[in-house]
XYZ file of C-alpha atoms in Angstrom:
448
model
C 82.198 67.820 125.389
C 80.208 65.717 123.164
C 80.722 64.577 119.325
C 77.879 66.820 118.234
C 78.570 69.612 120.540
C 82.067 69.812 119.334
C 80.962 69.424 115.849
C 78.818 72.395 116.703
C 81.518 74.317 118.009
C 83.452 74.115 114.658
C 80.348 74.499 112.724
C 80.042 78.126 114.510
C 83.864 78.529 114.312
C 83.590 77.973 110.077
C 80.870 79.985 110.191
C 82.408 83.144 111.722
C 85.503 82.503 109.629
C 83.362 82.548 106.373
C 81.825 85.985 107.949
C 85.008 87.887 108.366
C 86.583 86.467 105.202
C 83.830 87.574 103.717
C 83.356 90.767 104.900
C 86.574 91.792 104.362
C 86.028 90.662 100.155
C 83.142 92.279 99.667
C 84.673 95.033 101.147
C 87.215 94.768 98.681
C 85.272 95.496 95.754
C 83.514 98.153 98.129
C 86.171 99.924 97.842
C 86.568 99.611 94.509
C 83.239 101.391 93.806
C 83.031 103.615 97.611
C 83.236 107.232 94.771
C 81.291 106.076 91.575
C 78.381 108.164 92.648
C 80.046 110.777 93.794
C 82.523 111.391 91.069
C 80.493 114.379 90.083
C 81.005 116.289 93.277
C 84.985 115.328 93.443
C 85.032 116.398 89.617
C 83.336 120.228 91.065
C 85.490 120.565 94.079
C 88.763 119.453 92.330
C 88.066 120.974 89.408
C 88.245 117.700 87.267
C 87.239 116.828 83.324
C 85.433 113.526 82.411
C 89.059 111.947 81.825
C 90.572 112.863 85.556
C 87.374 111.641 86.866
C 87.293 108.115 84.657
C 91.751 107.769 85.607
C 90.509 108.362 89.556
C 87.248 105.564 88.974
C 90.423 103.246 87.716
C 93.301 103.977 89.561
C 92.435 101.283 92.416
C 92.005 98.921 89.988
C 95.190 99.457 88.350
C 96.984 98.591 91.418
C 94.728 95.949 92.529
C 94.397 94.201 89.240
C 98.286 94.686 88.166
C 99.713 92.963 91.902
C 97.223 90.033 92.089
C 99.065 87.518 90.798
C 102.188 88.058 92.709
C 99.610 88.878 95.943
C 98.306 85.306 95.263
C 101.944 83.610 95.296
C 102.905 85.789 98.324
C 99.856 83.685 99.755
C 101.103 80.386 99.071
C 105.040 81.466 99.618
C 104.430 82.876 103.131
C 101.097 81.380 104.585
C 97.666 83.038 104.005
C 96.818 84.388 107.030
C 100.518 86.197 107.269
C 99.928 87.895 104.155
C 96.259 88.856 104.839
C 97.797 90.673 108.058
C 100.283 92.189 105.726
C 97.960 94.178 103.468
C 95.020 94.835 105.579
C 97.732 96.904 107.427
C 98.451 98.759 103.741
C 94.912 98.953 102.935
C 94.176 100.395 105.998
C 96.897 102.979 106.032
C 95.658 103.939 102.611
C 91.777 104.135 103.842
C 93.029 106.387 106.622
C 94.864 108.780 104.233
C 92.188 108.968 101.567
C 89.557 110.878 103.283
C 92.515 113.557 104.075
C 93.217 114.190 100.038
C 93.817 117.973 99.775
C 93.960 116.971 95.968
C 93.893 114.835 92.714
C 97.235 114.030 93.632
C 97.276 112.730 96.971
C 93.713 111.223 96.424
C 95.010 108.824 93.428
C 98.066 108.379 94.940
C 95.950 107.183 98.149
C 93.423 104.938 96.029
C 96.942 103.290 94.109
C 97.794 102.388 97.930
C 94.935 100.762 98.251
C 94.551 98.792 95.089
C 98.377 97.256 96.098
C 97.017 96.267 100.038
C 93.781 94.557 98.159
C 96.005 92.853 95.857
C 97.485 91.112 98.824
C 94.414 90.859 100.757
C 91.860 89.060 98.131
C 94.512 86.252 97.204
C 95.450 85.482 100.810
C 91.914 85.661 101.993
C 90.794 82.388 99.925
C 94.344 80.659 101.033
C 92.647 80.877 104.371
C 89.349 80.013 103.353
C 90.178 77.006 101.902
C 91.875 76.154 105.562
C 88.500 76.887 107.141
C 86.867 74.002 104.830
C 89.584 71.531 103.808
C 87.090 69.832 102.020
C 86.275 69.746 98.505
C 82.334 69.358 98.839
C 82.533 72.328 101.457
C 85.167 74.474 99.754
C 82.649 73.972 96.820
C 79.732 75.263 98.873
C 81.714 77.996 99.937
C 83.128 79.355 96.769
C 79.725 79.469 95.637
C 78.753 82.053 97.984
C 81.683 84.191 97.407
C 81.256 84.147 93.817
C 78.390 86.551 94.918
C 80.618 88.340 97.335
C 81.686 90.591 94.941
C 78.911 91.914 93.025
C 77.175 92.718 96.422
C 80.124 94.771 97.590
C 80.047 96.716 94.486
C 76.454 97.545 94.921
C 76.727 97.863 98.403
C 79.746 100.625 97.259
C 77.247 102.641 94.975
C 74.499 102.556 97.208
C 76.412 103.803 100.185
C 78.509 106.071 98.118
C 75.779 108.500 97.505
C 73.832 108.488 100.362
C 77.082 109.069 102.576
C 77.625 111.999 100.189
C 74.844 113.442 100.383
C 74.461 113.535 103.816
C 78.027 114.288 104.700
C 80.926 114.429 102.220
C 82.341 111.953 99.655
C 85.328 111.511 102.325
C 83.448 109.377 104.653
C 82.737 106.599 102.541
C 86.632 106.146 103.117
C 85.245 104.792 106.910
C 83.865 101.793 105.653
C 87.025 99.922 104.237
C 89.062 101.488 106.935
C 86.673 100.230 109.972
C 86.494 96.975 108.129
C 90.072 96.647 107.620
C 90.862 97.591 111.207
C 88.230 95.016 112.927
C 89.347 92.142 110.556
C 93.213 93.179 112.119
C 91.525 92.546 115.538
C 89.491 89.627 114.717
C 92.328 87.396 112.596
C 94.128 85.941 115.216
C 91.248 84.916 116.888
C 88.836 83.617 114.135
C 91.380 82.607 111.626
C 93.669 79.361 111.422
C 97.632 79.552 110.682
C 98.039 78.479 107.079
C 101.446 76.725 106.365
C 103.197 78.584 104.246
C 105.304 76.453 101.266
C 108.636 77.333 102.039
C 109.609 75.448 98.680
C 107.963 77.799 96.814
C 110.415 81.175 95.308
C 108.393 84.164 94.470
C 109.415 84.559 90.637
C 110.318 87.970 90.846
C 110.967 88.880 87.627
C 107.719 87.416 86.796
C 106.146 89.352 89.406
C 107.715 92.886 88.004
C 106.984 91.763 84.286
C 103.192 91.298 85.246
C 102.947 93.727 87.595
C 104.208 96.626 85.236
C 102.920 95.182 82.393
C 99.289 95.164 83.611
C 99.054 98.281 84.829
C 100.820 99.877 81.589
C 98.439 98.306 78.957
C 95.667 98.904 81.543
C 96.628 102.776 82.049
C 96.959 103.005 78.220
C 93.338 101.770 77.696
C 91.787 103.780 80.225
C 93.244 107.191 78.750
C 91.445 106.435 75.234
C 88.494 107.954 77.213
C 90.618 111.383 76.862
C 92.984 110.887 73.856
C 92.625 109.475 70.977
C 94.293 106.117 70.414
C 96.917 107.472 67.776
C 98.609 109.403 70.731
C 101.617 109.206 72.317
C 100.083 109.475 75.543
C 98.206 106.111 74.653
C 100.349 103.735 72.704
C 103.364 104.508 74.742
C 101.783 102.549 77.827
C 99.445 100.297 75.708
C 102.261 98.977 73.892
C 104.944 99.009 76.324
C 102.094 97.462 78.938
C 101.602 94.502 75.916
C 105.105 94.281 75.275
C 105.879 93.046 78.849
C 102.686 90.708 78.930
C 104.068 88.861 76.023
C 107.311 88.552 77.764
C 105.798 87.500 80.886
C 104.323 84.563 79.240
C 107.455 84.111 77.085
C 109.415 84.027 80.510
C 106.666 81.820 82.538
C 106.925 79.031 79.673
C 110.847 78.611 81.028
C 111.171 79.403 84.507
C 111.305 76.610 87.344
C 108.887 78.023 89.280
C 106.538 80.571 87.154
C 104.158 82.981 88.885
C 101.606 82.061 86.301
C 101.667 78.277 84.927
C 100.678 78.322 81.549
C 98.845 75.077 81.773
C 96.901 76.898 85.050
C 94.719 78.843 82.195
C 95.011 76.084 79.448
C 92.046 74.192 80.875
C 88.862 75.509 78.715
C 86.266 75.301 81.329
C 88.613 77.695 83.780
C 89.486 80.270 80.728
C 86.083 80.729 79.668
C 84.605 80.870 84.092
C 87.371 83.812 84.171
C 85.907 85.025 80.825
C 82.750 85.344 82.624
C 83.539 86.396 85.784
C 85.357 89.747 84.009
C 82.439 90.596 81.274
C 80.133 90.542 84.310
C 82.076 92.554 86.279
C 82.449 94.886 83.537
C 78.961 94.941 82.887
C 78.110 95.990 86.545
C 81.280 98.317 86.698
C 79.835 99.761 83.350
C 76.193 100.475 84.558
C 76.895 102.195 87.503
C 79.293 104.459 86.304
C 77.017 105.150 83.191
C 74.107 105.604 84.876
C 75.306 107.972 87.906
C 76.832 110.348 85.384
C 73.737 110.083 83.127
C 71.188 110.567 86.075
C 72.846 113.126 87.685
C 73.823 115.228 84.585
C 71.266 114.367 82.054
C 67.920 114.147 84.651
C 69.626 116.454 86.792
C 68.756 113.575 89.851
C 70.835 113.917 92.938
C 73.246 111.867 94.591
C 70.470 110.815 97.023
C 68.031 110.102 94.446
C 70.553 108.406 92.116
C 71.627 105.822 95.047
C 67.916 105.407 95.266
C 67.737 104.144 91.618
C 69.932 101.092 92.310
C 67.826 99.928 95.287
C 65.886 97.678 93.204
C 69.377 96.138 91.649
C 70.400 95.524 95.054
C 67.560 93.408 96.145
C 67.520 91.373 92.730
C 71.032 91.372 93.560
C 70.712 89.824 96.836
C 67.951 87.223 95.992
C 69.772 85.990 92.878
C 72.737 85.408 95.277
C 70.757 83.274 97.438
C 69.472 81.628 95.116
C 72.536 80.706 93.110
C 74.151 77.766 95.618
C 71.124 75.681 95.725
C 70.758 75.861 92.017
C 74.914 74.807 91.814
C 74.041 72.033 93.467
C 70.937 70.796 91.155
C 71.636 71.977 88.335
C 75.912 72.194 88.261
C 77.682 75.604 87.988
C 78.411 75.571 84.183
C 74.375 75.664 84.050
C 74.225 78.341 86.428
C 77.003 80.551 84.512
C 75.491 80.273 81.178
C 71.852 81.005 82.550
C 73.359 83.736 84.614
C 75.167 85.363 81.812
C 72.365 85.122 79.342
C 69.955 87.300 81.970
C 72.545 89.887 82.222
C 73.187 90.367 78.764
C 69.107 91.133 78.221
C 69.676 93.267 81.313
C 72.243 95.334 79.643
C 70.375 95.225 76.397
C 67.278 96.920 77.703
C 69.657 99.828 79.532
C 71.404 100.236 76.866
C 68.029 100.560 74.225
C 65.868 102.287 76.867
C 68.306 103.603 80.134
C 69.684 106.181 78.857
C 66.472 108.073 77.383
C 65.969 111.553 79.755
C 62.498 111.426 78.934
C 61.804 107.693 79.684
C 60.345 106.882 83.042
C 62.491 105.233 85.461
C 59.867 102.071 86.058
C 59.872 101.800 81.973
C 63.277 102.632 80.791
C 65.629 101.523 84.106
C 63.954 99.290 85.973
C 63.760 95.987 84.086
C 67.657 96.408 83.166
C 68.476 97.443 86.884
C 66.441 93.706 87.682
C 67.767 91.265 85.237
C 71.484 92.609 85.037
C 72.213 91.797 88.727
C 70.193 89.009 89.118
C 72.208 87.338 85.950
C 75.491 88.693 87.607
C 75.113 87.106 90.513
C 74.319 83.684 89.094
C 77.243 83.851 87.038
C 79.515 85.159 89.185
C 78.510 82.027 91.932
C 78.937 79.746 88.797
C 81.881 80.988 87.743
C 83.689 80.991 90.891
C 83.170 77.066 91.401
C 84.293 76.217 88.306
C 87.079 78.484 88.134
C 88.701 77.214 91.390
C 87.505 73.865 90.845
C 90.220 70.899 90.901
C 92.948 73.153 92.117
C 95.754 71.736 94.182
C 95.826 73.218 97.728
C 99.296 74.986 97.247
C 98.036 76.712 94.762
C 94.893 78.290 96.254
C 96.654 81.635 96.566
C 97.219 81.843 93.053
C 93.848 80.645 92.187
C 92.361 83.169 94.533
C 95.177 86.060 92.713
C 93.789 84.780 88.985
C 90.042 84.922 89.738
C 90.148 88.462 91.519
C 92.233 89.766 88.505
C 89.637 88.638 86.129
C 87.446 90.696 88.326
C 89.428 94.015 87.916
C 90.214 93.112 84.511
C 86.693 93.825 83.998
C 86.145 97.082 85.647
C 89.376 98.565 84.250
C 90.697 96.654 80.562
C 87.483 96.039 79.024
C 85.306 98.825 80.712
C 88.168 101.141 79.121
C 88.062 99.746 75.856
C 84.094 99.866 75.663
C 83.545 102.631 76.872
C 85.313 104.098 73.272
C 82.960 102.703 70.965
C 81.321 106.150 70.580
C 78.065 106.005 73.215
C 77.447 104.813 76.051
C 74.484 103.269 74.604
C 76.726 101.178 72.365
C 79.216 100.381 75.032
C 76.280 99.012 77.391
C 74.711 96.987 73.896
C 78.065 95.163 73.007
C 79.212 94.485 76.806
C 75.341 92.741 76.468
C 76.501 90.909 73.212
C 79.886 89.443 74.518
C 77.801 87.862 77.743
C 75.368 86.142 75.608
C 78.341 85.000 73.588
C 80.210 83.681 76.225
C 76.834 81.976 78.073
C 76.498 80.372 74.282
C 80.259 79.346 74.641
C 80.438 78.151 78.293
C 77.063 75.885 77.697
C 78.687 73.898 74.508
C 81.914 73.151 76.328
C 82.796 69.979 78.801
């Protein structure tokens, strides 16, 4: 075989990496979103309040966003593609047993399952992408794309969500992580390179179990405010138990030989305020969604069909802005990008939040300019934010890079959606999320 021919070869090799790694992401945040629609019906056949039904919309982020960081080391301790294996088996299990929920119970105890075999999964899934382009020009190109990744599997979550409802049951939007999960098992060993795992490398355990509990404590705590009122035990038990072990998590990082978390990872401005923006946009698109499916289907009486319908629009700006976001990286430069990116969503969320959630507004004057600039803003930023939050990170640590940026992405949908949602409206919750992107585009364009 030829130069180019082989070069060809790997060129189509990278390229079907890139499509099962990516996949299997998107899928990720899928998941993540696969009932927001239909929380309505699961609320009327399991007899749910607003509360159950916000706890269910969180409880795969808990897991998910509470076992990242120790997912991400588990990357770098035991080689990528051995811990992708790992929880794609979990996730799977838990996609298989969802759909089979003959309650609240079993259902959140099935979507917790899941949360812990994504935490594994998204880490370990850029420790192998970044073996697919060693390079940092290509890794750059890369990351810039799956900054995007997300975002579209969220939509791609609501959008399904409903129609799959509506035409069948709820349940079977459980098929689409668990076929996914399944073919990726198939497809690894073929598509995917070994990645060498750093056998120099100790997990930090106690690290692990500080984070780990303390995450999904404070994050529990905050997502009950929807249902009790921050004064109760129910609430600052786990909120300040959860902040408790956070602070001595970072007390415990700052001294140990080899910390889950080093402090210095999230000193560096440019990658604390690129995680910043990564989890108000996620929060922004978490936020609309689940606002706007209750609010459609209860307030305009729409159904789910109709709903799903509504987001078609975000979808395609969605998709576009996505497209559009590596070539502008590379003219412009991703800190561009981000603050351009957040500043469109935040007049996206504006405009919901002013004119959305009106019953008697028209959809093409009240939802459909929001439901156009919020995703095409996300997207950009999310592509932006992705570069620069992974940028200049050593190779061994690619696994905890990948655990830190898709914990900023469930921070969103979980911590901050929780703690906006209690500002008394969901008109005021959808105005400030808008307020703290444009801050944060203002913030990420003055720094260097």
């Amino acid at each position: 075989m030829t130069a180019t021919g082989a070069a060809r070869v790997a060129t189509m090799q990278h390229r079907h990496a890139f499509v099962l790694l990516g996949s299997v992401q998107a899928t990720l945040i899928f998941t993540l979103a696969a009932i927001a629609v239909s929380l309505p019906r699961i609320g009327r056949e399991f007899d749910l309040q607003r509360a159950d039904l916000i706890l269910l919309s969180a409880a795969y982020g808990l897991t998910f966003a509470g076992l990242l960081l120790f997912g991400g080391r588990l990357a770098d301790r035991y080689g990528g593609r051995r811990a992708l294996t790992a929880g794609l088996v979990l996730f799977a299990a838990a996609s298989a047993a969802a759909p089979l929920a003959p309650g609240i119970g079993a259902l959140l105890a099935a979507r917790l399952a899941q949360g812990a075999g994504a935490a594994l999964v998204a880490p370990a899934a850029m420790a192998v992408l970044r073996a697919v382009f060693p390079s940092p020009a290509a890794y750059g190109r890369a990351m810039a794309t799956w900054g995007g990744l997300s975002v579209l599997g969220a939509t791609a979550g609501n959008l399904l969500s409903g129609v799959i409802s509506a035409l069948l049951s709820w349940r079977w939007a459980f098929a689409v992580p668990l076929v996914v999960a399944v073919s990726a098992l198939i497809l690894t060993p073929r598509l995917l390179p070994e990645t060498a795992p750093d056998r120099g490398r100790t997990p930090d355990l106690p690290g692990a179990l500080l984070a780990t509990v303390g995450i999904t404590l404070a994050s529990y705590g905050l997502v009950v405010t929807d249902a009790r009122p921050w004064s109760s035990v129910g609430v600052l038990v786990p909120l300040l138990g959860g902040t408790a072990l956070l602070a001595a998590f970072w007390y415990a990082e700052r001294r140990a030989r080899d910390p889950l978390l080093p402090p210095r990872f999230l000193l560096d401005r440019r990658r604390a305020l690129a995680l910043t923006a990564i989890a108000l946009s996620a929060c922004g698109t978490a936020m609309t969604f689940v606002v706007l499916s209750l609010h459609l289907q209860q307030a305009r009486d729409w159904s789910e069909l109709r709903t799903s319908a509504a987001f078609v629009p975000f979808a395609a700006a969605l998709i576009a802005s996505g497209r559009a976001a590596g070539p502008l990286i590379g003219r412009y430069g991703a800190r561009a990008v981000t603050s351009a990116g957040l500043g469109t969503g935040a007049a996206g969320l504006v405009l919901l939040a002013f004119t959305g959630l009106d019953a008697h507004t028209w959809y093409a004057y009240g939802l459909l300019p929001g439901l156009v600039l919020l995703p095409a803003g996300t997207a950009a930023s999310f592509a932006g934010a992705a570069v620069l939050a992974t940028e200049g990170v050593p190779r061994q640590q690619t696994g905890l890079a990948g655990g830190v940026l898709n914990t900023a992405m469930e921070f969103g949908p979980t911590v901050l959606f929780a703690v906006l949602l209690t500002l008394g409206s969901d008109a005021s919750s959808l105005a400030a999320t808008g307020a703290a992107l444009a801050v944060a585009a203002l913030l990420n364009q003055r720094t260097k």
